[in-house]
mmCIF file of C-alpha atoms and ligand atoms in Angstrom:
data_model
loop_
_atom_site.group_PDB
_atom_site.id
_atom_site.type_symbol
_atom_site.label_atom_id
_atom_site.label_comp_id
_atom_site.label_asym_id
_atom_site.label_seq_id
_atom_site.Cartn_x
_atom_site.Cartn_y
_atom_site.Cartn_z
ATOM 1 C CA SER F 5 -40.108 24.170 5.879
ATOM 2 C CA ASN F 6 -37.742 23.201 3.102
ATOM 3 C CA PRO F 7 -36.755 19.531 3.513
ATOM 4 C CA SER F 8 -33.199 20.436 2.457
ATOM 5 C CA ASP F 9 -32.881 22.395 5.716
ATOM 6 C CA THR F 10 -32.471 19.160 7.610
ATOM 7 C CA GLY F 11 -29.309 18.381 5.653
ATOM 8 C CA VAL F 12 -28.243 14.955 4.445
ATOM 9 C CA VAL F 13 -29.226 11.964 6.552
ATOM 10 C CA ILE F 14 -27.207 8.775 6.087
ATOM 11 C CA GLY F 15 -28.235 5.373 7.414
ATOM 12 C CA SER F 16 -26.389 2.112 7.878
ATOM 13 C CA LYS F 17 -27.013 -1.541 8.671
ATOM 14 C CA ARG F 18 -25.817 -3.191 11.835
ATOM 15 C CA PHE F 19 -22.402 -4.776 11.171
ATOM 16 C CA THR F 20 -18.819 -3.505 11.184
ATOM 17 C CA GLU F 21 -18.498 -2.798 7.468
ATOM 18 C CA ALA F 22 -21.824 -0.966 7.371
ATOM 19 C CA TYR F 23 -20.776 1.304 10.255
ATOM 20 C CA ILE F 24 -17.419 2.059 8.562
ATOM 21 C CA LEU F 25 -19.042 2.843 5.210
ATOM 22 C CA GLY F 26 -21.581 5.109 6.923
ATOM 23 C CA GLU F 27 -18.670 7.043 8.443
ATOM 24 C CA ILE F 28 -16.803 7.251 5.122
ATOM 25 C CA ILE F 29 -19.873 8.683 3.386
ATOM 26 C CA SER F 30 -20.604 11.131 6.180
ATOM 27 C CA GLN F 31 -16.993 12.346 6.496
ATOM 28 C CA ARG F 32 -16.668 12.650 2.713
ATOM 29 C CA LEU F 33 -19.709 14.956 2.668
ATOM 30 C CA LYS F 34 -18.310 17.100 5.483
ATOM 31 C CA GLN F 35 -14.956 17.349 3.645
ATOM 32 C CA ALA F 36 -16.890 18.588 0.629
ATOM 33 C CA GLY F 37 -18.462 21.378 2.663
ATOM 34 C CA GLN F 38 -21.873 19.873 3.501
ATOM 35 C CA ASP F 39 -22.072 21.026 7.108
ATOM 36 C CA LYS F 40 -25.407 19.432 7.938
ATOM 37 C CA VAL F 41 -24.843 15.687 7.920
ATOM 38 C CA THR F 42 -26.593 13.252 10.238
ATOM 39 C CA LEU F 43 -25.425 9.645 10.476
ATOM 40 C CA LYS F 44 -27.962 7.133 11.776
ATOM 41 C CA SER F 45 -25.788 4.057 12.246
ATOM 42 C CA GLY F 46 -26.855 0.484 12.890
ATOM 43 C CA LEU F 47 -30.545 0.995 12.114
ATOM 44 C CA GLY F 48 -31.178 -2.699 11.387
ATOM 45 C CA ASN F 49 -31.651 -5.136 8.525
ATOM 46 C CA THR F 50 -32.434 -4.496 4.850
ATOM 47 C CA GLY F 51 -36.192 -4.113 5.377
ATOM 48 C CA ILE F 52 -35.733 -1.483 8.052
ATOM 49 C CA LEU F 53 -33.288 0.554 5.946
ATOM 50 C CA VAL F 54 -35.576 0.508 2.894
ATOM 51 C CA ALA F 55 -38.515 1.595 5.053
ATOM 52 C CA ALA F 56 -36.362 4.431 6.423
ATOM 53 C CA LEU F 57 -35.624 5.583 2.850
ATOM 54 C CA SER F 58 -39.293 5.419 1.891
ATOM 55 C CA SER F 59 -40.417 7.443 4.891
ATOM 56 C CA ARG F 60 -37.670 10.060 4.253
ATOM 57 C CA GLU F 61 -36.077 9.268 7.607
ATOM 58 C CA ILE F 62 -32.793 8.801 5.699
ATOM 59 C CA ASP F 63 -31.551 9.872 2.229
ATOM 60 C CA LEU F 64 -29.088 7.085 1.476
ATOM 61 C CA TYR F 65 -27.201 4.092 2.857
ATOM 62 C CA PRO F 66 -24.594 1.573 1.665
ATOM 63 C CA GLU F 67 -26.200 -1.573 0.206
ATOM 64 C CA TYR F 68 -25.183 -4.472 -2.088
ATOM 65 C CA THR F 69 -26.371 -5.279 -5.618
ATOM 66 C CA GLY F 70 -27.320 -8.900 -4.825
ATOM 67 C CA THR F 71 -29.332 -7.729 -1.825
ATOM 68 C CA ILE F 72 -31.178 -5.204 -3.981
ATOM 69 C CA THR F 73 -32.136 -7.793 -6.618
ATOM 70 C CA ARG F 74 -32.994 -10.681 -4.277
ATOM 71 C CA GLU F 75 -34.280 -9.024 -1.124
ATOM 72 C CA ILE F 76 -35.661 -5.654 -2.251
ATOM 73 C CA LEU F 77 -36.783 -6.347 -5.839
ATOM 74 C CA LYS F 78 -37.460 -10.035 -5.080
ATOM 75 C CA THR F 79 -36.147 -11.373 -8.379
ATOM 76 C CA ASP F 80 -33.848 -14.326 -9.215
ATOM 77 C CA GLN F 81 -32.613 -12.632 -12.380
ATOM 78 C CA ALA F 82 -29.100 -11.190 -12.533
ATOM 79 C CA LEU F 83 -29.772 -7.526 -13.359
ATOM 80 C CA SER F 84 -27.419 -4.837 -14.645
ATOM 81 C CA LEU F 85 -27.279 -1.622 -12.637
ATOM 82 C CA THR F 86 -29.373 0.051 -15.367
ATOM 83 C CA ASP F 87 -32.084 -2.599 -15.045
ATOM 84 C CA ILE F 88 -31.897 -2.443 -11.251
ATOM 85 C CA ASN F 89 -32.542 1.294 -11.492
ATOM 86 C CA LYS F 90 -35.490 0.895 -13.863
ATOM 87 C CA ARG F 91 -37.133 -1.335 -11.272
ATOM 88 C CA LEU F 92 -36.186 0.854 -8.307
ATOM 89 C CA LEU F 93 -37.644 4.031 -9.810
ATOM 90 C CA PRO F 94 -41.308 3.187 -9.044
ATOM 91 C CA LEU F 95 -40.212 2.824 -5.408
ATOM 92 C CA GLY F 96 -38.666 6.306 -5.511
ATOM 93 C CA LEU F 97 -35.176 4.820 -5.129
ATOM 94 C CA GLN F 98 -31.966 4.582 -7.173
ATOM 95 C CA ALA F 99 -28.641 2.767 -6.799
ATOM 96 C CA GLY F 100 -25.307 4.210 -7.907
ATOM 97 C CA VAL F 101 -21.629 4.727 -7.161
ATOM 98 C CA LEU F 102 -20.265 1.168 -7.078
ATOM 99 C CA LEU F 103 -17.649 1.379 -4.344
ATOM 100 C CA GLY F 104 -15.249 -1.169 -5.852
ATOM 101 C CA PHE F 105 -15.625 -4.349 -3.804
ATOM 102 C CA ASP F 106 -17.918 -7.311 -3.358
ATOM 103 C CA ASN F 107 -19.190 -8.618 -0.004
ATOM 104 C CA ALA F 108 -20.734 -11.979 -0.697
ATOM 105 C CA TYR F 109 -22.495 -14.304 1.665
ATOM 106 C CA VAL F 110 -20.366 -17.405 2.256
ATOM 107 C CA LEU F 111 -20.711 -20.498 4.438
ATOM 108 C CA ALA F 112 -17.689 -21.205 6.619
ATOM 109 C CA MET F 113 -16.508 -23.975 8.958
ATOM 110 C CA ARG F 114 -13.570 -24.564 11.301
ATOM 111 C CA ARG F 115 -10.709 -25.531 8.989
ATOM 112 C CA GLU F 116 -9.781 -28.582 11.045
ATOM 113 C CA GLN F 117 -13.285 -30.005 11.203
ATOM 114 C CA ALA F 118 -13.901 -29.430 7.496
ATOM 115 C CA ALA F 119 -10.632 -31.230 6.649
ATOM 116 C CA LYS F 120 -11.425 -34.123 8.970
ATOM 117 C CA LEU F 121 -14.891 -34.594 7.419
ATOM 118 C CA LYS F 122 -13.545 -33.906 3.905
ATOM 119 C CA ILE F 123 -15.969 -31.041 3.371
ATOM 120 C CA SER F 124 -14.832 -28.434 0.843
ATOM 121 C CA LYS F 125 -18.066 -27.408 -0.885
ATOM 122 C CA ILE F 126 -21.644 -26.673 0.127
ATOM 123 C CA SER F 127 -22.989 -29.779 -1.627
ATOM 124 C CA ASP F 128 -20.874 -31.913 0.774
ATOM 125 C CA LEU F 129 -23.036 -30.727 3.687
ATOM 126 C CA SER F 130 -26.058 -32.885 2.794
ATOM 127 C CA LYS F 131 -24.019 -35.953 3.852
ATOM 128 C CA HIS F 132 -23.503 -34.504 7.343
ATOM 129 C CA PRO F 133 -26.931 -33.837 8.891
ATOM 130 C CA ALA F 134 -25.513 -33.739 12.445
ATOM 131 C CA LEU F 135 -23.570 -30.524 11.819
ATOM 132 C CA ILE F 136 -25.149 -27.481 13.479
ATOM 133 C CA PRO F 137 -25.460 -24.286 11.453
ATOM 134 C CA GLY F 138 -25.532 -21.080 13.526
ATOM 135 C CA LEU F 139 -26.987 -18.442 11.243
ATOM 136 C CA SER F 140 -27.877 -14.785 11.510
ATOM 137 C CA HIS F 141 -31.611 -14.098 11.711
ATOM 138 C CA GLU F 142 -31.683 -12.093 8.489
ATOM 139 C CA PHE F 143 -29.874 -14.893 6.610
ATOM 140 C CA ILE F 144 -32.325 -17.544 7.854
ATOM 141 C CA GLY F 145 -35.299 -15.614 6.501
ATOM 142 C CA ARG F 146 -33.886 -14.562 3.133
ATOM 143 C CA GLU F 147 -34.476 -16.255 -0.224
ATOM 144 C CA ASP F 148 -30.791 -15.647 -1.012
ATOM 145 C CA GLY F 149 -30.038 -17.116 2.417
ATOM 146 C CA TRP F 150 -30.904 -20.357 4.165
ATOM 147 C CA LYS F 151 -34.390 -20.702 2.622
ATOM 148 C CA GLY F 152 -33.016 -20.810 -0.900
ATOM 149 C CA LEU F 153 -29.895 -22.797 0.040
ATOM 150 C CA VAL F 154 -31.979 -25.598 1.531
ATOM 151 C CA SER F 155 -33.770 -26.172 -1.743
ATOM 152 C CA ALA F 156 -30.729 -25.592 -3.993
ATOM 153 C CA TYR F 157 -28.570 -28.036 -1.996
ATOM 154 C CA GLN F 158 -31.138 -30.357 -0.329
ATOM 155 C CA LEU F 159 -30.145 -29.383 3.188
ATOM 156 C CA ASP F 160 -33.527 -30.017 4.877
ATOM 157 C CA GLN F 161 -31.917 -32.381 7.390
ATOM 158 C CA LEU F 162 -29.774 -29.661 8.937
ATOM 159 C CA HIS F 163 -31.334 -27.613 11.731
ATOM 160 C CA PRO F 164 -29.966 -24.078 12.051
ATOM 161 C CA ARG F 165 -29.883 -21.978 15.208
ATOM 162 C CA GLY F 166 -30.444 -18.245 14.939
ATOM 163 C CA LEU F 167 -27.863 -15.845 16.347
ATOM 164 C CA ASP F 168 -26.472 -12.351 15.948
ATOM 165 C CA HIS F 169 -23.720 -12.072 13.318
ATOM 166 C CA GLY F 170 -21.494 -10.364 15.873
ATOM 167 C CA LEU F 171 -21.562 -13.479 18.092
ATOM 168 C CA ALA F 172 -21.205 -16.110 15.360
ATOM 169 C CA TYR F 173 -17.403 -16.268 15.315
ATOM 170 C CA GLU F 174 -16.998 -16.861 19.040
ATOM 171 C CA ALA F 175 -19.750 -19.502 18.848
ATOM 172 C CA ILE F 176 -18.075 -21.439 16.028
ATOM 173 C CA ALA F 177 -14.594 -21.104 17.528
ATOM 174 C CA SER F 178 -15.807 -22.605 20.803
ATOM 175 C CA GLY F 179 -17.565 -25.460 19.003
ATOM 176 C CA GLN F 180 -21.167 -24.532 19.900
ATOM 177 C CA ILE F 181 -21.991 -24.460 16.193
ATOM 178 C CA ASP F 182 -20.253 -25.939 13.132
ATOM 179 C CA ILE F 183 -21.292 -23.796 10.163
ATOM 180 C CA VAL F 184 -21.754 -20.011 9.952
ATOM 181 C CA ASP F 185 -23.016 -17.617 7.335
ATOM 182 C CA ALA F 186 -20.167 -15.173 6.967
ATOM 183 C CA TYR F 187 -19.464 -12.163 4.775
ATOM 184 C CA GLY F 188 -16.608 -12.300 2.269
ATOM 185 C CA THR F 189 -14.917 -9.209 3.715
ATOM 186 C CA ASP F 190 -15.090 -10.333 7.385
ATOM 187 C CA SER F 191 -11.733 -10.000 9.135
ATOM 188 C CA LYS F 192 -12.655 -12.790 11.521
ATOM 189 C CA LEU F 193 -12.724 -15.465 8.799
ATOM 190 C CA ILE F 194 -8.929 -15.262 8.901
ATOM 191 C CA ARG F 195 -8.589 -14.587 12.618
ATOM 192 C CA TYR F 196 -10.557 -17.722 13.600
ATOM 193 C CA ASP F 197 -8.967 -19.930 10.911
ATOM 194 C CA LEU F 198 -12.214 -20.755 9.160
ATOM 195 C CA THR F 199 -12.485 -22.209 5.685
ATOM 196 C CA VAL F 200 -15.036 -20.946 3.170
ATOM 197 C CA LEU F 201 -17.077 -23.670 1.445
ATOM 198 C CA GLU F 202 -17.244 -23.510 -2.333
ATOM 199 C CA ASP F 203 -20.685 -22.530 -3.653
ATOM 200 C CA ASP F 204 -20.489 -25.330 -6.233
ATOM 201 C CA ARG F 205 -24.053 -24.813 -7.525
ATOM 202 C CA HIS F 206 -23.520 -21.050 -7.885
ATOM 203 C CA PHE F 207 -26.426 -20.234 -5.640
ATOM 204 C CA PHE F 208 -25.297 -16.851 -4.289
ATOM 205 C CA PRO F 209 -25.460 -13.753 -6.501
ATOM 206 C CA VAL F 210 -22.747 -11.075 -6.629
ATOM 207 C CA TYR F 211 -22.985 -8.488 -3.850
ATOM 208 C CA GLU F 212 -21.183 -5.379 -5.062
ATOM 209 C CA ALA F 213 -21.244 -2.505 -2.586
ATOM 210 C CA VAL F 214 -23.241 0.451 -3.919
ATOM 211 C CA LEU F 215 -25.111 3.481 -2.570
ATOM 212 C CA LEU F 216 -28.889 3.113 -2.356
ATOM 213 C CA TYR F 217 -30.533 6.536 -2.258
ATOM 214 C CA ARG F 218 -33.798 8.408 -2.613
ATOM 215 C CA ALA F 219 -34.268 9.253 -6.299
ATOM 216 C CA ASP F 220 -34.623 12.962 -5.434
ATOM 217 C CA PHE F 221 -31.321 13.096 -3.538
ATOM 218 C CA PRO F 222 -28.982 14.223 -6.396
ATOM 219 C CA THR F 223 -31.240 17.156 -7.301
ATOM 220 C CA ARG F 224 -31.829 18.169 -3.676
ATOM 221 C CA PHE F 225 -28.117 18.049 -2.831
ATOM 222 C CA PRO F 226 -26.148 18.461 -6.091
ATOM 223 C CA SER F 227 -22.762 19.273 -4.550
ATOM 224 C CA SER F 228 -23.060 16.479 -2.008
ATOM 225 C CA TRP F 229 -23.914 14.125 -4.829
ATOM 226 C CA GLN F 230 -20.812 15.255 -6.761
ATOM 227 C CA ALA F 231 -18.698 14.545 -3.679
ATOM 228 C CA LEU F 232 -20.127 11.043 -3.372
ATOM 229 C CA LEU F 233 -19.317 10.285 -7.015
ATOM 230 C CA SER F 234 -15.650 10.510 -6.014
ATOM 231 C CA LEU F 235 -16.139 7.344 -3.938
ATOM 232 C CA ARG F 236 -16.785 5.314 -7.093
ATOM 233 C CA ASN F 237 -14.314 2.419 -7.317
ATOM 234 C CA SER F 238 -12.358 3.837 -4.396
ATOM 235 C CA ILE F 239 -12.460 0.826 -2.033
ATOM 236 C CA SER F 240 -10.795 -2.383 -3.236
ATOM 237 C CA GLN F 241 -11.590 -5.818 -1.804
ATOM 238 C CA GLN F 242 -8.264 -5.751 0.045
ATOM 239 C CA LYS F 243 -8.873 -2.234 1.361
ATOM 240 C CA MET F 244 -12.319 -3.125 2.751
ATOM 241 C CA LEU F 245 -10.890 -6.201 4.465
ATOM 242 C CA GLU F 246 -8.146 -3.990 5.972
ATOM 243 C CA LEU F 247 -10.697 -1.456 7.218
ATOM 244 C CA ASN F 248 -12.786 -4.207 8.838
ATOM 245 C CA THR F 249 -9.615 -5.661 10.371
ATOM 246 C CA SER F 250 -8.510 -2.316 11.773
ATOM 247 C CA VAL F 251 -11.761 -2.095 13.752
ATOM 248 C CA GLU F 252 -12.444 -5.734 14.640
ATOM 249 C CA ILE F 253 -8.925 -6.954 15.314
ATOM 250 C CA LYS F 254 -6.783 -3.882 15.890
ATOM 251 C CA GLY F 255 -9.228 -1.952 18.063
ATOM 252 C CA SER F 256 -9.630 1.177 15.928
ATOM 253 C CA THR F 257 -12.987 2.994 15.834
ATOM 254 C CA PHE F 258 -15.350 3.346 12.867
ATOM 255 C CA GLU F 259 -14.622 7.095 12.791
ATOM 256 C CA LYS F 260 -10.840 6.701 12.835
ATOM 257 C CA ALA F 261 -10.800 3.937 10.237
ATOM 258 C CA ALA F 262 -12.913 6.085 7.917
ATOM 259 C CA ALA F 263 -10.818 9.217 8.524
ATOM 260 C CA GLN F 264 -7.617 7.334 7.815
ATOM 261 C CA PHE F 265 -9.069 5.900 4.617
ATOM 262 C CA LEU F 266 -10.165 9.323 3.373
ATOM 263 C CA SER F 267 -6.854 11.045 4.154
ATOM 264 C CA ARG F 268 -4.845 8.322 2.407
ATOM 265 C CA ASP F 269 -7.273 8.434 -0.482
ATOM 266 C CA GLN F 270 -6.618 12.141 -0.976
ATOM 267 C CA GLN F 271 -2.849 11.716 -0.991
ATOM 268 C CA ASN F 272 -2.977 8.914 -3.585
ATOM 269 C CA PRO F 273 -6.106 9.536 -5.630
HETATM 270 N N1 PBE C 325 -24.371 -9.228 2.395
HETATM 271 C C1 PBE C 325 -23.194 -9.700 3.114
HETATM 272 C C2 PBE C 325 -25.328 -8.923 3.496
HETATM 273 C C3 PBE C 325 -24.471 -8.571 4.639
HETATM 274 C C4 PBE C 325 -23.108 -8.688 4.167
HETATM 275 C C5 PBE C 325 -23.940 -8.126 1.639
HETATM 276 C C6 PBE C 325 -24.909 -10.242 1.510
HETATM 277 C C7 PBE C 325 -26.334 -7.811 3.304
HETATM 278 O O1 PBE C 325 -26.281 -6.836 4.023
HETATM 279 O O2 PBE C 325 -27.192 -7.907 2.468
#
């Protein structure tokens, strides 16, 4: 049978922002008249999503430029989107439609403890080997995560514990851990009064949100692709933080947050 018969299948990673973006993409396609849309939310980490693209289980998902260069293409170079796409093509993949915000990895601590120990930047951490990092499993294993940070900042004396990103904030607030890997657009950075440590050796790349898709997607679904182009530059840093806050702090759902975003977007294009 024609593979187009199955409609468009969207995937997402397993954290609040990823779920919201999956909903925005899926609802945008339905608005545009694509009536066969399947959303497979919370599939897993980067490796799992890329495997799902390769096996045609999904057609696209929201990803980040820094994650594509470091984790998928395994390069330290800062690449333009054009160069990223040259390297993705042999994998049958392409990246496009920059959404308009950046979601960087950051290290964060309780504001009070950081002030007391006079820690404001990541390089200060090497003087405090007793601090306990509580890090998400994906971050621990990534070159643009703990592995690379340890060598860039000589942090071999610190011993991280692995945990789920969803549990990290409660763990740091209650004092079980002292340092977390957070995401720049996390609503809970503000809610739990954490301070973000300056990346004073400029270790982390830029993580601009972008769609990662099968290279054959635009030709298989031309009108859906046109609809997705309208999402380019449509979500500001502030807007993404608000969307994450509406779900994580204000109790909205992924679906409602996405629907509200799209209806407002149409009124004020
Ligand atoms: N990030 C921050 C991670 C999660 C959010 C964009 C660097 C990633 O998914 O690659």
